[in-house]
Coordinates of C-alpha atoms in Angstrom, one line a residue:
M22 CA 0.0 0.0 0.0
A23 CA 2.9 2.4 0.8
A24 CA 4.1 1.9 -2.8
Q25 CA 1.0 3.6 -4.2
K26 CA 2.4 7.0 -5.1
D27 CA -1.0 8.7 -5.3
L28 CA -1.6 7.9 -1.6
S29 CA 1.7 9.7 -0.4
L30 CA 1.8 7.5 2.7
E31 CA 4.8 8.0 5.0
V32 CA 5.8 4.8 6.8
I33 CA 7.2 5.4 10.2
F34 CA 8.0 1.7 10.7
D35 CA 6.8 -1.5 9.1
A36 CA 6.2 -4.6 11.2
E37 CA 6.0 -6.6 8.0
K38 CA 2.7 -8.3 9.0
D39 CA 0.0 -9.1 6.5
F40 CA -3.4 -7.5 6.8
S41 CA -6.7 -8.2 5.3
L42 CA -9.0 -5.4 6.5
I43 CA -8.9 -1.6 7.0
H44 CA -11.1 -0.3 9.9
P45 CA -11.6 3.5 10.2
T46 CA -12.8 4.4 13.6
E47 CA -12.5 7.3 16.1
L48 CA -13.8 5.3 19.1
P49 CA -11.4 5.5 22.0
D50 CA -11.8 1.8 22.5
P51 CA -12.8 0.0 19.2
T52 CA -11.6 -3.4 20.3
E53 CA -15.1 -4.9 20.3
F54 CA -15.4 -4.3 16.6
L55 CA -11.9 -5.2 15.4
K56 CA -11.0 -8.3 13.5
Q57 CA -7.7 -10.2 13.3
N58 CA -5.1 -8.8 10.9
S59 CA -6.7 -5.4 10.5
I60 CA -5.3 -1.9 10.2
V61 CA -6.9 0.9 12.2
L62 CA -7.3 4.3 10.6
L63 CA -7.9 7.3 12.9
T64 CA -7.3 11.0 13.2
G65 CA -7.1 11.0 17.0
I66 CA -10.2 13.2 17.6
A67 CA -10.9 11.3 20.8
F68 CA -7.3 12.0 22.1
Q69 CA -6.9 15.7 21.4
G70 CA -6.7 16.6 25.0
S71 CA -4.8 13.5 26.2
P72 CA -2.2 12.3 23.7
E73 CA -0.7 10.2 26.5
S74 CA -3.8 7.9 26.2
F75 CA -2.4 6.6 22.9
A76 CA -0.2 4.1 24.8
P77 CA -3.1 2.1 26.3
Y78 CA -5.1 2.5 23.1
V79 CA -2.3 0.9 21.1
D80 CA -2.0 -2.0 23.6
R81 CA -5.8 -2.6 23.3
V82 CA -6.0 -2.6 19.5
A83 CA -2.9 -4.7 19.2
A84 CA -4.3 -7.3 21.6
A85 CA -7.6 -7.3 19.6
G86 CA -5.8 -8.2 16.4
A87 CA -4.7 -5.0 14.8
V88 CA -1.4 -5.3 12.9
G89 CA -1.0 -1.6 12.0
I90 CA -2.3 1.9 12.5
G91 CA -2.7 4.6 9.9
F92 CA -2.8 8.1 11.5
G93 CA -4.4 11.0 9.6
V94 CA -2.7 14.2 10.3
G95 CA -3.9 17.8 9.8
L96 CA -7.2 17.4 11.7
A97 CA -6.8 16.7 15.4
F98 CA -3.0 16.6 15.3
D99 CA -0.5 18.3 12.9
Q100 CA 1.9 15.4 13.2
V101 CA 1.9 11.9 14.7
P102 CA 2.1 12.2 18.5
T103 CA 5.2 10.8 20.1
P104 CA 3.3 8.6 22.6
L105 CA 1.6 6.9 19.6
I106 CA 5.0 6.3 17.9
E107 CA 6.5 4.9 21.0
A108 CA 3.5 2.7 21.8
A109 CA 3.3 1.2 18.3
D110 CA 7.0 0.5 18.3
T111 CA 6.7 -1.3 21.7
A112 CA 3.6 -3.3 20.5
G113 CA 5.3 -4.4 17.3
I114 CA 2.7 -3.1 14.9
S115 CA 3.1 -0.9 11.8
L116 CA 2.5 2.8 11.8
F117 CA 2.2 5.1 8.9
V118 CA 1.1 8.7 8.3
V119 CA -1.9 9.6 6.1
P120 CA -1.6 13.1 4.7
R121 CA -4.5 15.5 5.2
P122 CA -5.6 15.6 1.5
V123 CA -5.8 11.8 1.4
L124 CA -9.2 10.4 2.2
F125 CA -9.5 7.3 4.3
V126 CA -11.9 5.9 1.8
S127 CA -9.3 6.0 -0.9
L128 CA -7.1 3.7 1.2
I129 CA -10.1 1.4 1.8
N130 CA -10.8 1.4 -2.0
K131 CA -7.2 0.5 -2.8
V132 CA -7.2 -2.4 -0.4
Q133 CA -10.6 -3.7 -1.7
Q134 CA -9.3 -3.5 -5.3
E135 CA -6.3 -5.6 -4.4
I136 CA -8.4 -8.1 -2.5
E137 CA -10.8 -8.3 -5.4
R138 CA -7.9 -8.7 -7.9
R139 CA -6.5 -11.7 -5.9
R140 CA -10.0 -13.2 -5.4
N141 CA -10.7 -12.9 -9.1
Y142 CA -7.4 -14.6 -9.9
Q143 CA -8.1 -17.4 -7.4
R144 CA -11.6 -17.8 -8.8
E145 CA -10.4 -18.0 -12.4
R146 CA -7.6 -20.4 -11.4
L147 CA -10.1 -22.7 -9.6
L148 CA -12.6 -22.7 -12.5
E149 CA -9.8 -23.4 -15.0
N150 CA -8.5 -26.3 -12.9
Q151 CA -12.0 -27.7 -12.7
K152 CA -12.2 -27.7 -16.5
R153 CA -8.8 -29.5 -16.6
L154 CA -10.1 -32.2 -14.2
N155 CA -13.3 -32.6 -16.2
T156 CA -11.3 -33.1 -19.4
A157 CA -8.8 -35.5 -17.8
A158 CA -11.6 -37.6 -16.3
E159 CA -13.4 -37.8 -19.6
R160 CA -10.3 -38.5 -21.7
D161 CA -8.1 -40.7 -19.4
G162 CA -10.5 -42.0 -16.7
L163 CA -9.6 -42.3 -13.0
D164 CA -5.8 -42.4 -13.4
G165 CA -5.8 -39.3 -15.6
L166 CA -8.0 -37.5 -13.2
L167 CA -5.7 -38.2 -10.2
R168 CA -2.6 -37.2 -12.2
E169 CA -4.2 -33.9 -13.3
S170 CA -5.3 -33.3 -9.7
G171 CA -1.8 -33.8 -8.4
H172 CA -0.5 -31.4 -11.0
C173 CA -3.1 -28.7 -10.0
L174 CA -2.6 -29.1 -6.3
N175 CA 1.2 -29.8 -6.4
A176 CA 0.5 -32.9 -4.3
H177 CA 0.4 -36.7 -4.2
V178 CA -3.2 -37.7 -4.8
V179 CA -4.4 -41.2 -3.9
L180 CA -7.7 -43.1 -3.8
S181 CA -7.9 -45.4 -0.8
H182 CA -10.2 -47.9 0.8
N183 CA -11.1 -47.4 4.4
D184 CA -9.0 -50.5 5.3
G185 CA -5.9 -48.7 3.9
R186 CA -5.7 -50.5 0.5
L187 CA -5.0 -48.1 -2.4
S188 CA -7.3 -48.2 -5.4
A189 CA -5.4 -45.8 -7.5
A190 CA -2.5 -43.3 -6.9
A191 CA -0.7 -40.5 -8.7
W192 CA 2.7 -40.0 -7.1
K193 CA 4.2 -36.7 -8.1
P194 CA 7.8 -37.4 -9.1
D195 CA 9.2 -34.0 -8.0
L196 CA 7.9 -34.4 -4.5
P197 CA 9.6 -36.5 -1.8
P198 CA 8.3 -40.1 -1.4
V199 CA 5.5 -40.9 1.0
N200 CA 5.8 -43.3 3.9
R201 CA 3.1 -45.6 2.7
D202 CA 3.0 -47.7 5.8
G203 CA 2.3 -44.5 7.8
L204 CA -0.4 -43.5 5.3
H205 CA -2.1 -46.9 5.6
Q206 CA -1.9 -46.6 9.4
I207 CA -3.6 -43.1 9.4
V208 CA -6.4 -44.4 7.1
R209 CA -7.0 -47.5 9.3
D210 CA -6.9 -45.6 12.6
K211 CA -8.4 -42.2 11.8
G212 CA -10.5 -42.8 8.6
F213 CA -11.4 -40.1 6.2
G214 CA -12.9 -36.6 6.6
R215 CA -9.9 -35.1 8.4
A216 CA -6.7 -33.1 8.0
T217 CA -3.5 -34.2 9.7
H218 CA 0.2 -34.5 9.0
L219 CA 2.4 -37.3 7.7
G220 CA 6.0 -36.5 8.1
D221 CA 6.6 -33.2 6.3
F222 CA 3.3 -33.6 4.4
N223 CA 0.0 -31.9 5.0
L224 CA -2.6 -34.6 4.6
V225 CA -6.2 -34.0 3.7
A226 CA -8.5 -37.0 3.4
Y227 CA -11.9 -36.5 1.9
Q228 CA -14.5 -39.3 2.5
M229 CA -16.4 -40.3 -0.7
G230 CA -18.7 -43.0 0.6
G231 CA -19.2 -46.5 -0.8
E232 CA -21.1 -49.8 -0.4
G233 CA -21.8 -51.3 3.1
E234 CA -18.7 -51.3 5.2
L235 CA -16.4 -50.5 2.3
N236 CA -15.8 -46.8 1.8
H237 CA -13.4 -44.8 -0.4
G238 CA -11.5 -41.7 0.4
L239 CA -9.6 -39.2 -1.7
I240 CA -6.3 -38.2 -0.1
A241 CA -4.0 -35.3 -1.0
L242 CA -0.5 -35.0 0.5
S243 CA 1.2 -31.6 -0.1
L244 CA 4.2 -29.9 1.4
Q245 CA 2.4 -26.6 1.4
H246 CA -0.9 -25.6 3.1
L247 CA -4.0 -26.3 1.0
D248 CA -6.3 -23.3 1.0
S249 CA -10.1 -23.2 0.5
N250 CA -9.8 -23.2 -3.3
D251 CA -7.5 -26.2 -3.2
L252 CA -10.0 -28.0 -0.9
A253 CA -12.8 -27.1 -3.3
L254 CA -10.9 -28.5 -6.1
L255 CA -10.3 -31.7 -4.1
R256 CA -14.0 -32.0 -3.5
H257 CA -14.6 -31.6 -7.2
C258 CA -12.0 -34.3 -7.9
A259 CA -13.8 -36.6 -5.4
G260 CA -17.1 -36.1 -7.1
L261 CA -15.6 -37.0 -10.5
A262 CA -13.8 -40.0 -9.0
A263 CA -17.0 -41.2 -7.4
V264 CA -18.7 -41.1 -10.8
S265 CA -15.8 -43.0 -12.4
L266 CA -16.0 -45.7 -9.7
K267 CA -19.7 -46.2 -9.8
R268 CA -21.1 -45.0 -13.2
P269 CA -24.3 -47.1 -13.2
T270 CA -25.7 -45.4 -10.0
T271 CA -27.6 -42.2 -9.9
Y272 CA -25.7 -38.9 -10.5
R273 CA -27.7 -37.2 -7.8
R274 CA -25.0 -37.0 -5.2
A275 CA -22.4 -35.9 -7.8
H276 CA -24.8 -33.2 -8.8
Q277 CA -25.1 -32.1 -5.1
E278 CA -21.3 -32.1 -4.9
L279 CA -21.0 -29.7 -7.8
N280 CA -23.7 -27.5 -6.3
S281 CA -21.7 -27.4 -3.0
L282 CA -18.6 -26.4 -4.9
A283 CA -20.4 -23.6 -6.7
L284 CA -21.7 -22.3 -3.3
A285 CA -18.2 -22.5 -1.8
V286 CA -16.8 -20.4 -4.6
Q287 CA -19.6 -17.9 -4.2
L288 CA -19.0 -17.4 -0.5
D289 CA -15.4 -16.6 -1.1
L290 CA -16.0 -14.3 -4.1
S291 CA -18.2 -11.4 -4.9
H292 CA -18.4 -12.1 -8.6
S293 CA -18.7 -15.4 -10.5
S294 CA -18.0 -16.7 -14.0
A295 CA -20.6 -17.8 -16.5
A296 CA -20.1 -21.4 -15.5
V297 CA -21.0 -20.6 -11.9
E298 CA -23.8 -18.3 -13.0
R299 CA -25.5 -21.1 -14.9
V300 CA -25.5 -23.2 -11.7
F301 CA -27.0 -20.5 -9.6
Q302 CA -29.6 -19.7 -12.2
Q303 CA -31.0 -23.2 -11.7
F304 CA -31.6 -22.5 -8.0
S305 CA -32.6 -18.8 -8.0
D306 CA -36.0 -17.3 -8.9
T307 CA -36.7 -15.3 -12.0
S308 CA -35.2 -12.2 -10.3
G309 CA -32.0 -14.1 -9.4
L310 CA -32.9 -14.2 -5.7
V311 CA -32.0 -17.0 -3.3
R312 CA -32.8 -17.4 0.4
P313 CA -30.0 -18.7 2.6
V314 CA -30.9 -20.9 5.5
L315 CA -28.3 -21.8 8.2
I316 CA -28.8 -25.0 10.2
V317 CA -26.8 -25.3 13.4
A318 CA -26.6 -28.4 15.7
E319 CA -24.3 -29.5 18.5
Q320 CA -23.9 -33.0 17.0
K321 CA -22.9 -34.0 13.5
A322 CA -25.6 -36.6 13.6
A323 CA -28.3 -34.0 14.0
I324 CA -27.0 -32.1 11.0
D325 CA -26.8 -35.3 8.9
K326 CA -30.3 -36.2 9.9
T327 CA -31.7 -32.8 9.0
I328 CA -29.9 -32.6 5.6
N329 CA -30.8 -36.2 4.7
N330 CA -34.5 -35.6 5.6
L331 CA -34.5 -32.4 3.6
D332 CA -32.9 -34.1 0.6
R333 CA -35.6 -36.8 0.6
A334 CA -38.4 -34.2 0.9
L335 CA -37.0 -32.1 -2.0
D336 CA -36.5 -35.3 -4.0
R337 CA -40.2 -36.1 -3.6
L338 CA -40.9 -32.6 -5.0
G339 CA -38.6 -33.1 -7.9
H340 CA -36.0 -30.6 -6.6
T341 CA -32.3 -30.9 -5.9
L342 CA -30.7 -30.0 -2.6
F343 CA -28.3 -27.1 -2.8
H344 CA -26.2 -27.0 0.4
L345 CA -22.7 -26.7 1.8
R346 CA -21.4 -28.2 5.0
L347 CA -19.4 -25.4 6.6
S348 CA -18.4 -27.5 9.6
H349 CA -19.6 -30.5 11.5
R350 CA -22.1 -28.2 13.3
H351 CA -23.1 -25.8 10.5
S352 CA -24.7 -26.3 7.1
V353 CA -26.1 -23.6 4.8
V354 CA -28.9 -24.4 2.4
L355 CA -30.2 -22.3 -0.5
F356 CA -33.8 -22.1 -1.6
R357 CA -35.3 -20.0 -4.3
G358 CA -36.0 -16.4 -3.1
S359 CA -39.6 -16.6 -4.1
Q360 CA -40.2 -19.6 -1.9
P361 CA -42.0 -18.4 1.3
A362 CA -40.3 -18.8 4.6
Q363 CA -43.3 -20.7 5.9
E364 CA -42.9 -23.4 3.3
I365 CA -39.3 -23.8 4.1
A366 CA -40.0 -24.1 7.8
Q367 CA -42.5 -26.9 7.0
L368 CA -39.8 -28.8 5.1
L369 CA -37.5 -28.5 8.1
E370 CA -40.1 -29.0 10.8
P371 CA -39.8 -32.9 11.2
T372 CA -36.1 -32.7 12.3
K373 CA -35.9 -29.3 13.9
S374 CA -35.9 -30.6 17.5
D375 CA -32.0 -30.9 17.7
T376 CA -31.2 -27.9 15.6
R377 CA -31.3 -24.1 15.5
I378 CA -32.3 -22.7 12.2
A379 CA -32.1 -19.1 10.9
M380 CA -33.6 -18.2 7.6
G381 CA -32.3 -15.1 5.8
A382 CA -34.2 -12.7 3.6
P383 CA -34.1 -13.2 -0.2
I384 CA -31.0 -11.8 -1.7
H385 CA -29.5 -11.8 -5.2
W386 CA -27.1 -14.7 -5.5
E387 CA -24.2 -12.4 -6.6
L388 CA -24.5 -10.6 -3.2
L389 CA -24.4 -13.8 -1.2
G390 CA -21.1 -13.8 0.8
Q391 CA -19.6 -14.8 4.1
D392 CA -21.0 -11.7 5.8
K393 CA -24.5 -12.9 5.1
I394 CA -23.7 -16.3 6.6
S395 CA -22.0 -14.7 9.6
A396 CA -25.1 -12.7 10.3
L397 CA -27.2 -15.8 10.2
E398 CA -24.7 -17.5 12.6
R399 CA -25.1 -14.6 15.1
T400 CA -28.9 -15.0 14.9
A401 CA -28.7 -18.8 15.3
A402 CA -26.4 -18.4 18.3
G403 CA -29.1 -16.8 20.3
L404 CA -31.8 -19.3 19.6
A405 CA -33.1 -22.1 21.7
V406 CA -32.6 -25.7 20.3
G407 CA -35.6 -26.7 18.2
T408 CA -36.3 -23.1 17.0
I409 CA -36.7 -21.9 13.4
V410 CA -36.8 -18.1 12.8
G411 CA -37.2 -16.0 9.7
P412 CA -35.4 -12.9 8.5
E413 CA -37.3 -10.7 11.0
A414 CA -35.0 -12.1 13.7
C415 CA -31.8 -11.2 11.8
A416 CA -31.8 -7.4 12.4
L417 CA -28.6 -5.7 13.4
S418 CA -28.4 -5.3 17.2
W419 CA -24.9 -3.8 17.8
A420 CA -26.3 -0.4 19.0
E421 CA -28.1 -2.1 22.0
N422 CA -24.7 -3.2 23.5
P423 CA -24.4 -1.3 26.8
E424 CA -20.8 -0.3 26.3
V425 CA -21.5 0.9 22.8
K426 CA -24.4 3.0 24.0
R427 CA -22.3 4.5 26.8
L428 CA -19.5 5.5 24.3
L429 CA -22.0 6.9 21.8
G430 CA -23.7 8.8 24.6
E431 CA -20.4 10.4 25.6
R432 CA -19.7 11.5 22.0
E433 CA -23.3 12.6 21.6
R434 CA -22.9 15.1 24.5
D435 CA -19.6 16.4 23.0
T436 CA -21.1 16.9 19.5
W437 CA -24.8 16.9 19.1
G438 CA -25.3 18.1 22.6
R439 CA -23.7 21.5 21.7
L440 CA -26.6 22.0 19.3
S441 CA -29.4 21.2 21.8
R442 CA -30.4 24.9 22.1
K443 CA -30.4 25.4 18.4
P444 CA -32.8 22.8 17.0
E445 CA -32.8 24.3 13.5
L446 CA -29.0 23.7 13.3
A447 CA -29.3 20.1 14.6
H448 CA -32.1 19.5 12.1
T449 CA -29.9 20.8 9.2
L450 CA -26.9 18.8 10.2
D451 CA -29.1 15.6 10.5
S452 CA -30.4 16.2 7.0
F453 CA -27.0 17.0 5.6
L454 CA -25.5 13.7 7.0
R455 CA -28.4 11.6 5.8
N456 CA -28.2 13.0 2.3
G457 CA -24.6 12.0 1.7
S458 CA -23.1 15.4 2.8
N459 CA -24.6 16.9 -0.3
I460 CA -25.7 20.5 0.1
S461 CA -28.0 20.5 -2.9
H462 CA -29.9 17.4 -1.8
T463 CA -30.1 18.8 1.8
A464 CA -31.5 22.1 0.6
E465 CA -34.1 20.2 -1.5
K466 CA -35.1 18.0 1.4
L467 CA -35.4 20.9 3.8
Q468 CA -36.9 23.2 1.2
L469 CA -34.4 25.9 1.9
P470 CA -32.1 27.9 -0.3
R471 CA -28.6 26.4 -0.6
K472 CA -27.1 29.6 0.6
T473 CA -29.0 29.2 3.9
V474 CA -27.9 25.6 4.2
R475 CA -24.2 26.6 3.7
R476 CA -24.5 29.4 6.3
R477 CA -26.0 27.0 8.8
L478 CA -23.2 24.4 8.2
D479 CA -20.6 27.1 8.7
I480 CA -22.1 28.0 12.0
I481 CA -22.3 24.3 13.0
Q482 CA -18.6 23.8 12.1
R483 CA -17.6 26.7 14.4
I484 CA -19.8 25.4 17.3
L485 CA -18.6 21.8 17.0
E486 CA -15.0 22.7 16.0
L487 CA -15.2 20.0 13.4
D488 CA -14.5 19.9 9.6
L489 CA -17.7 18.7 7.9
T490 CA -15.8 18.2 4.6
N491 CA -13.9 15.3 6.3
P492 CA -15.8 12.0 5.6
V493 CA -14.5 10.5 8.8
V494 CA -16.1 13.3 10.8
T495 CA -19.4 13.1 9.0
A496 CA -19.5 9.3 9.3
E497 CA -18.9 9.5 13.1
L498 CA -21.6 12.1 13.5
L499 CA -24.1 10.0 11.6
I500 CA -23.3 6.9 13.6
I501 CA -23.7 8.9 16.8
R502 CA -27.0 10.2 15.6
L503 CA -28.3 6.8 14.7
G504 CA -27.1 5.3 18.0
C505 CA -28.5 8.2 20.0
P506 CA -31.6 9.5 18.2
P507 CA -33.3 12.7 19.4
P508 CA -36.1 12.2 21.9
T509 CA -38.4 14.7 20.1
P510 CA -40.1 14.3 16.7
Q511 CA -38.7 16.0 13.6
L512 CA -39.3 19.7 13.3
S513 CA -40.8 19.7 9.8
S514 CA -43.5 17.5 8.6
S515 CA -42.0 17.6 5.2
Y516 CA -38.8 16.0 6.4
E517 CA -38.7 12.2 5.9
L518 CA -36.4 10.2 7.9
P519 CA -34.6 7.7 5.6
V520 CA -34.2 4.1 6.7
T521 CA -30.6 3.8 7.5
T522 CA -28.6 1.1 9.1
A523 CA -25.3 2.0 10.7
P524 CA -22.2 -0.2 10.6
G525 CA -21.3 -1.9 13.9
G526 CA -18.2 -0.1 14.8

């Protein structure tokens, strides 16, 4: 990021730690909202009168997972305070200076663009490798499929019975040999469906199923870590291998495997290729909407029972199950967005007693991502076992947190509280913030001349001692307003309060 000349960032020191998220916040203690490997952006508004408070602040954010701090100068501080420099150095996290003309949002956009570029590359790589496996399986059968899988994964790939006997194997010649006795022992003792180590190799064993007591597993042994895309490709290989092993049987489970693969790709990426789009079009409604449903259970058996029962119910209706097992306790299922929540609840009713089920609102399949699943997880976490809830239970509730309310209340007194005796100014500021800090839109909404709106905003800036052209300042004021709404009704009946949801931190 520092190499981007248009950002003009000045690196005070670089801890050389990877980051995956930028979090702008002016809260004096944002630890509740921070995620691992994040960079915190701030201007230090909350520390104007007490720069010595930066030391405990840095300790808190570093403990919460922050790996760096970007400090915007020119607003609250003309230069980076010495206590902040010393604290960041002690904590071992990066520190860089953001010049006054550089907007925080431009940094966020740069990071998002790079993340999107990498995701697009991984997506295209996965889809291309899938095509290669399809071609290899069709042209050269099982042996060709395993060889091509080993090439794509840079791994030894073997197909094994659950008693340790190998059905087929593709040993990669440029990798060290595998201790086959040790491999047989792991399969016999631990079975499939797990990740472990064998010497220097990372071993991932995927269970494929079989007849009676005889099961097959697809095993990859790699010297490097296998990421989510590698695992998705291994699952794809397992589906093709199962078809090769048992061609006369129904292709239903292979179809489900491909559906699960498409969903796994979608949860990692914000855009999809035409191949994935065709899959989702089969399961979305005419508007491209799907409804995600998260099923949570304490025991794997309860998840298996629910999914199997749902599969049979959908089979009777002539539909195919579209689901992904996220863990032994979590599964996500997709339904058409036009299918009512009540109908879905009826399908899940017979086996709900050991599960907690959260149904989301219909959403376009391209917008389905891990954030939507995480929101369903938070909803399901608060449910009693045997409960099914719809999207009405999935509302954001961060503002009800007592600590958040306390912090917002303090900032409200320091900002909006100064306008309590001038309701027309508070009303103007409220409209300005809710209309994207656009003076023309604000004037239109308030039915006032733009000159009057500008004059009021100038007065507000002097009273609050804040720069309303700074997006960080306006974002903070809007969050405070949403978290601490005024107790009195709006002054003008012509003023419509837009429905706005504030981010949680």
